[in-house]
Every structure is written in C-alpha cells, then in structure tokens.
Short mmCIF file of C-alpha atoms in Angstrom, two decimals:
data_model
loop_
_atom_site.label_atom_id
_atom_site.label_comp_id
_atom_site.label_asym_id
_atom_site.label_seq_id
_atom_site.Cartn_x
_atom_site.Cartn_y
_atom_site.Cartn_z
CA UNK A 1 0.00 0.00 0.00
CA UNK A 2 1.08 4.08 -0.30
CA UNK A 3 1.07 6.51 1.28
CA UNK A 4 -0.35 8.57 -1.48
CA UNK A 5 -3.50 10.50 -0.72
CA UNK A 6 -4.12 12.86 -4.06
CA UNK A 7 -7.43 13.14 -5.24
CA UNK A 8 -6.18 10.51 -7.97
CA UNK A 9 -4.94 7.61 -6.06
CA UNK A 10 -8.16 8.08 -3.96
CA UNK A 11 -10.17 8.13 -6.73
CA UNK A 12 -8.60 5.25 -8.81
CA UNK A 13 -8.75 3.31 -5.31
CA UNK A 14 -12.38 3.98 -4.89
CA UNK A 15 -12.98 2.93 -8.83
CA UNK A 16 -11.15 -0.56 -8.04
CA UNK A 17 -13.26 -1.23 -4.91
CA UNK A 18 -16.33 -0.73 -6.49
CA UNK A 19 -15.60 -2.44 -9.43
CA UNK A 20 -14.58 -5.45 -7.01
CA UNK A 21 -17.58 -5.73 -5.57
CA UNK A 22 -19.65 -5.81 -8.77
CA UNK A 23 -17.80 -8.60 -9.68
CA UNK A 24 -16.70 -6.80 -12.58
CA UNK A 25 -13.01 -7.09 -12.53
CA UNK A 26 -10.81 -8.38 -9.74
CA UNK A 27 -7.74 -7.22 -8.76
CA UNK A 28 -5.48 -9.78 -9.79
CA UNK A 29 -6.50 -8.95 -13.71
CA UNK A 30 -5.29 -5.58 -12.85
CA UNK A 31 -1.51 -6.88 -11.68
CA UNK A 32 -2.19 -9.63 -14.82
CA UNK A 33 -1.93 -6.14 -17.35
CA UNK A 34 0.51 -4.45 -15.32
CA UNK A 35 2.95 -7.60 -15.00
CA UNK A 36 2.79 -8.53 -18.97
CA UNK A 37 4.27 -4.86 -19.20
CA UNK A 38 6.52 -5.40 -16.59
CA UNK A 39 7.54 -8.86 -17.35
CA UNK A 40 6.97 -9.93 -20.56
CA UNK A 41 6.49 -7.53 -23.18
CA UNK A 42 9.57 -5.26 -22.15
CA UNK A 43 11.46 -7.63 -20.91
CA UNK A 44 11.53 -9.87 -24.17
CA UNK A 45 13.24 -6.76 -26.14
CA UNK A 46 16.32 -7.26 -23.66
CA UNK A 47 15.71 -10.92 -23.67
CA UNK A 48 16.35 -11.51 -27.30
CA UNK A 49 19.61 -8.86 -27.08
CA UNK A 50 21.06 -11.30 -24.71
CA UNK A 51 20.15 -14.69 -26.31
CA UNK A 52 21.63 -13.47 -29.68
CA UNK A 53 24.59 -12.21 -27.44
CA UNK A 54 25.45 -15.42 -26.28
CA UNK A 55 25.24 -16.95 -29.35
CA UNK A 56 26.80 -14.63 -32.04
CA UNK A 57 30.57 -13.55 -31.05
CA UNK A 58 30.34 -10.29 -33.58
CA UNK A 59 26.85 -9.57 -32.54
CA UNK A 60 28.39 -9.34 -28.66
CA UNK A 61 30.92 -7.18 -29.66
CA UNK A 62 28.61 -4.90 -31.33
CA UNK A 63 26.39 -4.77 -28.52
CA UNK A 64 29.05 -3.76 -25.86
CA UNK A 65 30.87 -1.17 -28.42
CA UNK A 66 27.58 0.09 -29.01
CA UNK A 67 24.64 -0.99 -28.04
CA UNK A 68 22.61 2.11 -28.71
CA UNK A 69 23.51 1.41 -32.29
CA UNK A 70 22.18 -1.71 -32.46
CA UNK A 71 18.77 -1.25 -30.43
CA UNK A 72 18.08 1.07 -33.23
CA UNK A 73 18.16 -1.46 -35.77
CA UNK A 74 15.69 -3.84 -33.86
CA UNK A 75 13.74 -0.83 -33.74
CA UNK A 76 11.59 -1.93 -30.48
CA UNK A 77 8.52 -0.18 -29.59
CA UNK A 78 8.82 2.62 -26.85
CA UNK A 79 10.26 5.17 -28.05
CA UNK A 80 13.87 6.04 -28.48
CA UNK A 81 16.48 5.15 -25.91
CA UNK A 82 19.28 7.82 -25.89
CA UNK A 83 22.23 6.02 -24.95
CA UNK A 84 22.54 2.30 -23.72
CA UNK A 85 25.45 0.82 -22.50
CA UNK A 86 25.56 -3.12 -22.06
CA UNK A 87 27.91 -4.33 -19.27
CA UNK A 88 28.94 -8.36 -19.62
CA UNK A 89 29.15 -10.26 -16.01
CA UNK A 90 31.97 -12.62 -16.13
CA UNK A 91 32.83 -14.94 -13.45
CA UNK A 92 34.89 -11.93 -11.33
CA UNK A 93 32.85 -9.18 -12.56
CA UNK A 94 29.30 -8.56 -11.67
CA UNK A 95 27.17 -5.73 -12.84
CA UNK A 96 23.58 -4.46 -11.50
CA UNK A 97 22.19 -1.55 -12.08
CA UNK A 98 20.25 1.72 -10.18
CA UNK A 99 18.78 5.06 -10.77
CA UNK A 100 19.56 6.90 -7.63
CA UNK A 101 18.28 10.01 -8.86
CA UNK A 102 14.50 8.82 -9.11
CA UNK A 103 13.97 5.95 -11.71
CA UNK A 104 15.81 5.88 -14.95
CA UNK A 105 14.83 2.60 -16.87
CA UNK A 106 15.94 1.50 -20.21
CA UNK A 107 12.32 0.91 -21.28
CA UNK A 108 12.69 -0.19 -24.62
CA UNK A 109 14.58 -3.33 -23.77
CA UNK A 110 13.08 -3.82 -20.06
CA UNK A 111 9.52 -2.96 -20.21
CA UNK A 112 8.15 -1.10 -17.19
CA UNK A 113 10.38 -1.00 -14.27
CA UNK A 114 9.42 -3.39 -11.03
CA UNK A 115 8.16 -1.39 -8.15
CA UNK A 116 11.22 -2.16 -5.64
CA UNK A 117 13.52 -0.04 -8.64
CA UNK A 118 12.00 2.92 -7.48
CA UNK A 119 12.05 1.99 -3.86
CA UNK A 120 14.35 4.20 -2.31
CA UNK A 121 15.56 1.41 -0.13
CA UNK A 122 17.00 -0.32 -2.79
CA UNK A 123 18.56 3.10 -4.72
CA UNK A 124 20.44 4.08 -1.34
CA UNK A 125 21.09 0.36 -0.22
CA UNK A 126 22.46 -1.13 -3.41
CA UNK A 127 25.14 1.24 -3.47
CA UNK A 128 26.48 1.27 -0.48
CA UNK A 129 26.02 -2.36 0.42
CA UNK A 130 25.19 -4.33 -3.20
CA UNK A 131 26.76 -7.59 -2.01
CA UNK A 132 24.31 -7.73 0.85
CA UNK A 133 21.43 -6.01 -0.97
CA UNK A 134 21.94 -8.80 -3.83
CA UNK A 135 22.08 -11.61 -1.20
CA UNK A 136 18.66 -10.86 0.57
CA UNK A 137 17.55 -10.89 -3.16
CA UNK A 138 18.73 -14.24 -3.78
CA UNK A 139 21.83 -13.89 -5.14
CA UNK A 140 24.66 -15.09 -3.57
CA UNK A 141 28.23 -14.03 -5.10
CA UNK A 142 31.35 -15.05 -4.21
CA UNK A 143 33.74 -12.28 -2.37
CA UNK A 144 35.84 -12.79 -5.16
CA UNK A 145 33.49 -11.42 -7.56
CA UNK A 146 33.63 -7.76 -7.52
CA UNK A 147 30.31 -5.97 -8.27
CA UNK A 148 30.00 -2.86 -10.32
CA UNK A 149 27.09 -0.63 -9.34
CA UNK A 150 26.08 1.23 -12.26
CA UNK A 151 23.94 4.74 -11.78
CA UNK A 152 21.35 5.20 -14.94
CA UNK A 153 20.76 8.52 -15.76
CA UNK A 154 18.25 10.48 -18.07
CA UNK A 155 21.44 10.45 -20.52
CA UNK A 156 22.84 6.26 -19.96
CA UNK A 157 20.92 3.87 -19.26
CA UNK A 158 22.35 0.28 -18.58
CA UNK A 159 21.57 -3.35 -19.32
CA UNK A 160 23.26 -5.97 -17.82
CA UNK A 161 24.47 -9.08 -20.04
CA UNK A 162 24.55 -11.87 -17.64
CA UNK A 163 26.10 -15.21 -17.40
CA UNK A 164 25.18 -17.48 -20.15
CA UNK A 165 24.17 -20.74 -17.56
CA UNK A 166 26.07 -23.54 -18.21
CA UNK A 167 24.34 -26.85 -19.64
CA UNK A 168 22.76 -24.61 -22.26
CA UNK A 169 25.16 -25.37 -25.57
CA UNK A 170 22.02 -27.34 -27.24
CA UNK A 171 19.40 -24.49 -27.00
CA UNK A 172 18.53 -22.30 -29.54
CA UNK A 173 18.62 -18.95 -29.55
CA UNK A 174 14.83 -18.30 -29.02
CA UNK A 175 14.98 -21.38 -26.55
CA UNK A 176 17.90 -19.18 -24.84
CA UNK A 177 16.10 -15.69 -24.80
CA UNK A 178 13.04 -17.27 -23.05
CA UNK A 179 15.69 -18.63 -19.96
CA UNK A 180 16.63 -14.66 -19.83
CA UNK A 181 14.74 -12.62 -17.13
CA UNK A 182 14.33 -9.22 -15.88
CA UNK A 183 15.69 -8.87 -12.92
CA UNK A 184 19.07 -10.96 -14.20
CA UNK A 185 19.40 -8.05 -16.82
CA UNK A 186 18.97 -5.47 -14.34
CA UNK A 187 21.24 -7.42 -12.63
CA UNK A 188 19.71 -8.71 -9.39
CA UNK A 189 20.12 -12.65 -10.56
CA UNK A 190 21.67 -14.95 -12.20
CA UNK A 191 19.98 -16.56 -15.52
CA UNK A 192 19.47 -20.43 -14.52
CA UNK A 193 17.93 -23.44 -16.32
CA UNK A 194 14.38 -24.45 -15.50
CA UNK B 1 -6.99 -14.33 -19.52
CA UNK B 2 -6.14 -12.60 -22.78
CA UNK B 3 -3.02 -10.89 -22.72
CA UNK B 4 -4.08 -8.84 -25.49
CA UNK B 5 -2.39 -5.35 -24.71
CA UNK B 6 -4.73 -1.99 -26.16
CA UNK B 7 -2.00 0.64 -28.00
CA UNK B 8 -2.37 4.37 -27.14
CA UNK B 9 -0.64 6.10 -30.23
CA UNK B 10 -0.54 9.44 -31.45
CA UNK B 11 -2.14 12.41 -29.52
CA UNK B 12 -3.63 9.86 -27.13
CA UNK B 13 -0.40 8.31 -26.61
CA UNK B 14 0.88 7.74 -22.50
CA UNK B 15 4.24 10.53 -21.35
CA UNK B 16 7.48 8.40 -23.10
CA UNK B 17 10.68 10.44 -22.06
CA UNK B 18 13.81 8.66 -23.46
CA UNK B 19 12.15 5.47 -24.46
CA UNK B 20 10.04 4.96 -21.11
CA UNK B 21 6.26 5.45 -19.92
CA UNK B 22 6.10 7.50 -17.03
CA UNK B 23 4.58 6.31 -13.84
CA UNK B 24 5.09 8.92 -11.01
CA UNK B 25 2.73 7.40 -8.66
CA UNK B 26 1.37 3.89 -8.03
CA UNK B 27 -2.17 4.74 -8.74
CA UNK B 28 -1.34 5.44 -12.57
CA UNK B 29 0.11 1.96 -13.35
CA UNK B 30 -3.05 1.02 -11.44
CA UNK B 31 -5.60 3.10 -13.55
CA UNK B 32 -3.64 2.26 -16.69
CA UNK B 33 -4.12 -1.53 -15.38
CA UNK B 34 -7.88 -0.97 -14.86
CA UNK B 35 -8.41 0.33 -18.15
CA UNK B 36 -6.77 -2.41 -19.85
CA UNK B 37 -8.46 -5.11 -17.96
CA UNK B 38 -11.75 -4.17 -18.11
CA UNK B 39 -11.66 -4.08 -22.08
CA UNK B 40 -10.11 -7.70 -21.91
CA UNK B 41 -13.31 -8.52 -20.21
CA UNK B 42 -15.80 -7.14 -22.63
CA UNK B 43 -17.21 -4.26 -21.02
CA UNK B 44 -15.87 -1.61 -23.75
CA UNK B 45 -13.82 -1.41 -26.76
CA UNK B 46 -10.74 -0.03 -26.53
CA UNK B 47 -11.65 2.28 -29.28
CA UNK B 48 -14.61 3.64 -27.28
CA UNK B 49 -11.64 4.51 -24.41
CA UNK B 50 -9.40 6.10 -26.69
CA UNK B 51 -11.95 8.57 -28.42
CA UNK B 52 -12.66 9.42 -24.56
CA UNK B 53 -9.09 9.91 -23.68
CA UNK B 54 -8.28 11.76 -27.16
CA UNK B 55 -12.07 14.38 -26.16
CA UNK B 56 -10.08 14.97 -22.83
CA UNK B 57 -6.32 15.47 -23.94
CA UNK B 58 -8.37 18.10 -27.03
CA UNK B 59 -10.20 19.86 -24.00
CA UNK B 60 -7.15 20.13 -21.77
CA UNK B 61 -5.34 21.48 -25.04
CA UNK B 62 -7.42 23.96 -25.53
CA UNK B 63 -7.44 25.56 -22.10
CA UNK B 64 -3.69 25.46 -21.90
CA UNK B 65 -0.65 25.88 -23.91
CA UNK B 66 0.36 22.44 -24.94
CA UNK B 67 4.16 23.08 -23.93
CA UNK B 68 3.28 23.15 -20.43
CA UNK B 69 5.67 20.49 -18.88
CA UNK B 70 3.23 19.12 -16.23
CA UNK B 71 1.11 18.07 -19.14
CA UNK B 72 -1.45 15.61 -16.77
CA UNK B 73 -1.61 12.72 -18.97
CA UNK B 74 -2.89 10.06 -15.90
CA UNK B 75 -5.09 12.80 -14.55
CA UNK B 76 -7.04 13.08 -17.90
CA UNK B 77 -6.87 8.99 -18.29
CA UNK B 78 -8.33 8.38 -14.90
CA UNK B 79 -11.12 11.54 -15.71
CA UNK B 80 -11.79 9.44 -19.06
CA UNK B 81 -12.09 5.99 -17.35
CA UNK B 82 -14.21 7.65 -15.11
CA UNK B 83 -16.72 9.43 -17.67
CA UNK B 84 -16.57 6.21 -19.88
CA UNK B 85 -17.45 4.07 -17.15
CA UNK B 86 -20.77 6.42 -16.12
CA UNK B 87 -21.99 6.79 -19.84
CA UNK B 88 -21.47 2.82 -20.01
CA UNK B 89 -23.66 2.23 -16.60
CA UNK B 90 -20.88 -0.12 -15.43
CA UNK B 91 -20.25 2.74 -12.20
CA UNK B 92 -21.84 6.00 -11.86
CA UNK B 93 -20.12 8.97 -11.22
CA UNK B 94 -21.95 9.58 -8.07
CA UNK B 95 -21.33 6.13 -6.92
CA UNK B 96 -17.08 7.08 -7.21
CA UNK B 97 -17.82 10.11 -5.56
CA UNK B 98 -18.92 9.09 -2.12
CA UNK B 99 -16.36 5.86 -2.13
CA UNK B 100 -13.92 8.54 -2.70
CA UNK B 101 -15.09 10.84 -0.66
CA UNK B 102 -15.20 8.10 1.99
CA UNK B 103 -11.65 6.84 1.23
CA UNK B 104 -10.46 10.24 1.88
CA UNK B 105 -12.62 10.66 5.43
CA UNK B 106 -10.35 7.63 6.64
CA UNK B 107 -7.64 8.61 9.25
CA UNK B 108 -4.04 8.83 7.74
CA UNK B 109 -2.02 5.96 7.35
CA UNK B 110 -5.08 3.32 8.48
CA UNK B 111 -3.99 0.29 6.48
CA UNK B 112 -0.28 -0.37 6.95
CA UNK B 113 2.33 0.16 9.90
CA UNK B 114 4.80 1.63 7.90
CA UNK B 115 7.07 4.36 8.50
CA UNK B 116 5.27 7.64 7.02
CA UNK B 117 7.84 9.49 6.67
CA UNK B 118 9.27 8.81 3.23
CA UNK B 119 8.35 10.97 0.24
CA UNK B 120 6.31 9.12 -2.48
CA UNK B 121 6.37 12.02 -4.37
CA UNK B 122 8.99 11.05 -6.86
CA UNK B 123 8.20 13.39 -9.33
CA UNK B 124 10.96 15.03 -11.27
CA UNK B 125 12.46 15.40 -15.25
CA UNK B 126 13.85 13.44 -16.82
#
C-alpha cells in the first residue's frame, strides 16, 4: 500500500473497490496487465539482445561497443532510448544496475520498471552495500566477484548481459532468450535453467 | 486471460521520455491496469476509451498551452475511465464520488504500519 492520498490515487482506489464488488473485474486482472508490461512484453526486447549475445561472437561485440547502435536497428517499440550501454558479467565481474536520482529505466529493452527499482531502499542500499542487498535478493556471489554498481541517468541507461548458464550449448537462440529474465538483466540474478 | 495489450498512439499516446512510460505514482500503473483489464473482459472497446481519452487530452489542449511540462496525462486517463465508465452504466459517477469521498474521510495511514515518513512524491524530469 502508499502513502499517497491525491485526489487521484483516492479516486482510482475507490474505482477498483467498487468495481470489485460488482464482480466486474478483480484485482489480480489488474496486476495480470501491469505484469505482462513489466515482465513480458519489455522484458523480451532485452531478452532476445542477450540470447543473440550469447550466441553470435560479432553480434556481442557490437552490442558492448555500441549498443545504442544496435537497439536502433531492432527498432523496439517505446520510443527512443538515448544512450545504452551493455555491461557483460563474467565470473569476477558482476554488474547491476540503479537510478539513484529517481527511476531511470531502459524501457525499450526492459519494459516497465518493477516497483522495488524505485524503492528508495534499494537506490540508497544497493550502493552502499550491493553484495548484501543482492544476497537478501537471492543472489549469492562469491567475495571474489567484484560488483559494479552502475547509476542510470536520463542520458545512460544500462543493461546488464549476464552469465550465459552452463548446460545450455544445445538451446537455440529463441529457446535461450526465453531462460533470460528481468531482474538478471537489471542485474539482481543470475539466468538459470528451468 | 487474454493478454491482449490496447496501444495508445498518437495524440492519445501515454508521457514516453527517453524510451520509457512514465509512472510517477502507483495509482497510474493502477488506472492504466484498470483500463486495460476491463476491455479484456468485454465491457468496452478499446476504441470507445481512446476517443474518450483523445475528447479529454483536445479539452485540456485547448485551455492550456500544450508546452506546459506538467502536461497531466494520468489525470485526464483516470477523468476518461471515469466518464466512460458512467456513460457505459458499469459505475456512476456519483457512486465514485462518495467511495472517494469516503476513502479520503479515513484517518491517515489506516492500512499499513509503515514508517510515514518517506516521500512518495517522486516526481521530477527526466
């Protein structure tokens, strides 16, 4: 729940409740919209990005060069993203991403951002603890892997290219981009098999 | 459930700064969501909601000058749920009225134990 008490978020609350009770929508179609923007149809843009990364040697060194470039030739829906940098975890290098401004997204690849990105417990925490922060999220890194926090901005916004998971060398690329998630390309876990 | 997802293009288009739709509050994603799934269900076309939301985003228009910065996309989407959803009988306006009126009449901070003091007012530019 919010704290939010504008005339708007009263009245969209009120609209919901009564709607509820008629029986004419339920809340969970609501979060049903709101996590296919979220989860699937942003998310998918980034998704492919990284599948064709891991599979395509020239394509990955494209997409690290300049990967602003080369969202402009996919041409995803969302408008225009004004400078995206792609950052490759490695076995010693980890990379997750923040906006501790207010809550810079790279839309066009990622869909609409999760609510915790624009929780400012996670934009002061990750920073100053990320190892800890990533932990309580479920991922666990080794101390040897050192983690890159990287601060989006309305100018740069980030995508992470994470670990391609090993036992994967038969899939396809499509097969691939489906294993890819949100949260691993914003950097908060790992890609694994199903 | 249909996933189908309803496109907003052109004047009736949702705020996209650098390649992002722009939530500043929860209750937009939320009206946005409402609007969405109650098409998927049947009880309007999406074309019905547009030619709402386009009538409001004209109106606004013409009562202020279109470079204005704060332009209040949400407000006039939640204003054009709202009208849609009275002219439709699905809820009437006077209904929404007194649930918000007794939404607001409820003491601060009723429904959750959390610490009030943060600022959910994120709003800023881009």
């Amino acid at each position: 729940m919010t704290d939010d008490t504008s005339p708007q978020s009263i009245r969209t609350e009120a609209i919901e409740s009564l709607l509820i009770e008629k029986a004419l929508l339920s809340a969970n179609a609501v979060d049903a919209v709101i996590t296919t923007y979220t989860e699937r149809v942003g998310p998918m843009n980034g998704a492919k990005l990284v599948a064709r990364a891991w599979t395509d040697p020239d394509f990955k060194a494209r997409l690290l060069v300049d990967a602003t470039a080369v969202v402009e030739e996919y041409q995803f829906e969302g408008g225009q993203v004004e400078k995206l940098v792609v950052k490759e975890c490695d076995p010693f290098q980890h990379h997750v991403v923040v906006c501790t401004l207010c809550s810079c997204y790279p839309w066009a690849v990622l869909g609409l951002p999760p609510s915790w990105y624009k929780d400012p417990a996670y934009r002061s925490r990750i920073v100053a603890e990320p190892r800890k922060v990533l932990s309580e999220m479920g991922l666990s890194l080794s101390e040897s892997t050192h983690i890159n926090v990287w601060d989006s901005s309305a100018e740069i916004r980030y995508l992470v290219l994470p670990q391609r998971p090993k036992g994967t060398e038969t899939l396809s690329e499509s097969q691939l981009a489906k294993l890819v998630t949100r949260d691993a390309m914003i950097g908060v876990a790992q890609v694994n098999l199903p | 459930m249909s996933e189908t997802l309803f496109k907003l293009e052109g004047s009736a288009a949702p705020p996209i700064a650098n390649g992002e739709i722009i939530f500043d509050a929860p209750w937009q994603s939320r009206v946005f969501g409402m609007a969405q799934a109650l098409c998927q269900s049947g009880h309007y076309h999406w074309d019905e909601f547009r030619a709402y939301l386009i009538e409001d985003i004209r109106h606004w228009e013409q009562q202020h000058s279109v470079e204005s910065l704060d332009y209040p996309y949400f407000d006039l989407f939640l204003e054009s749920l709202t009208r849609l959803l009275n002219d439709k009988s699905i809820l009437a306006q006077s209904d929404i009225q007194a649930r918000s009126q007794a939404f607001s009449d409820r003491p601060h901070g009723h429904d959750h134990g959390q610490d009030d003091s943060h600022d959910h007012d994120d709003r800023h530019s881009h």
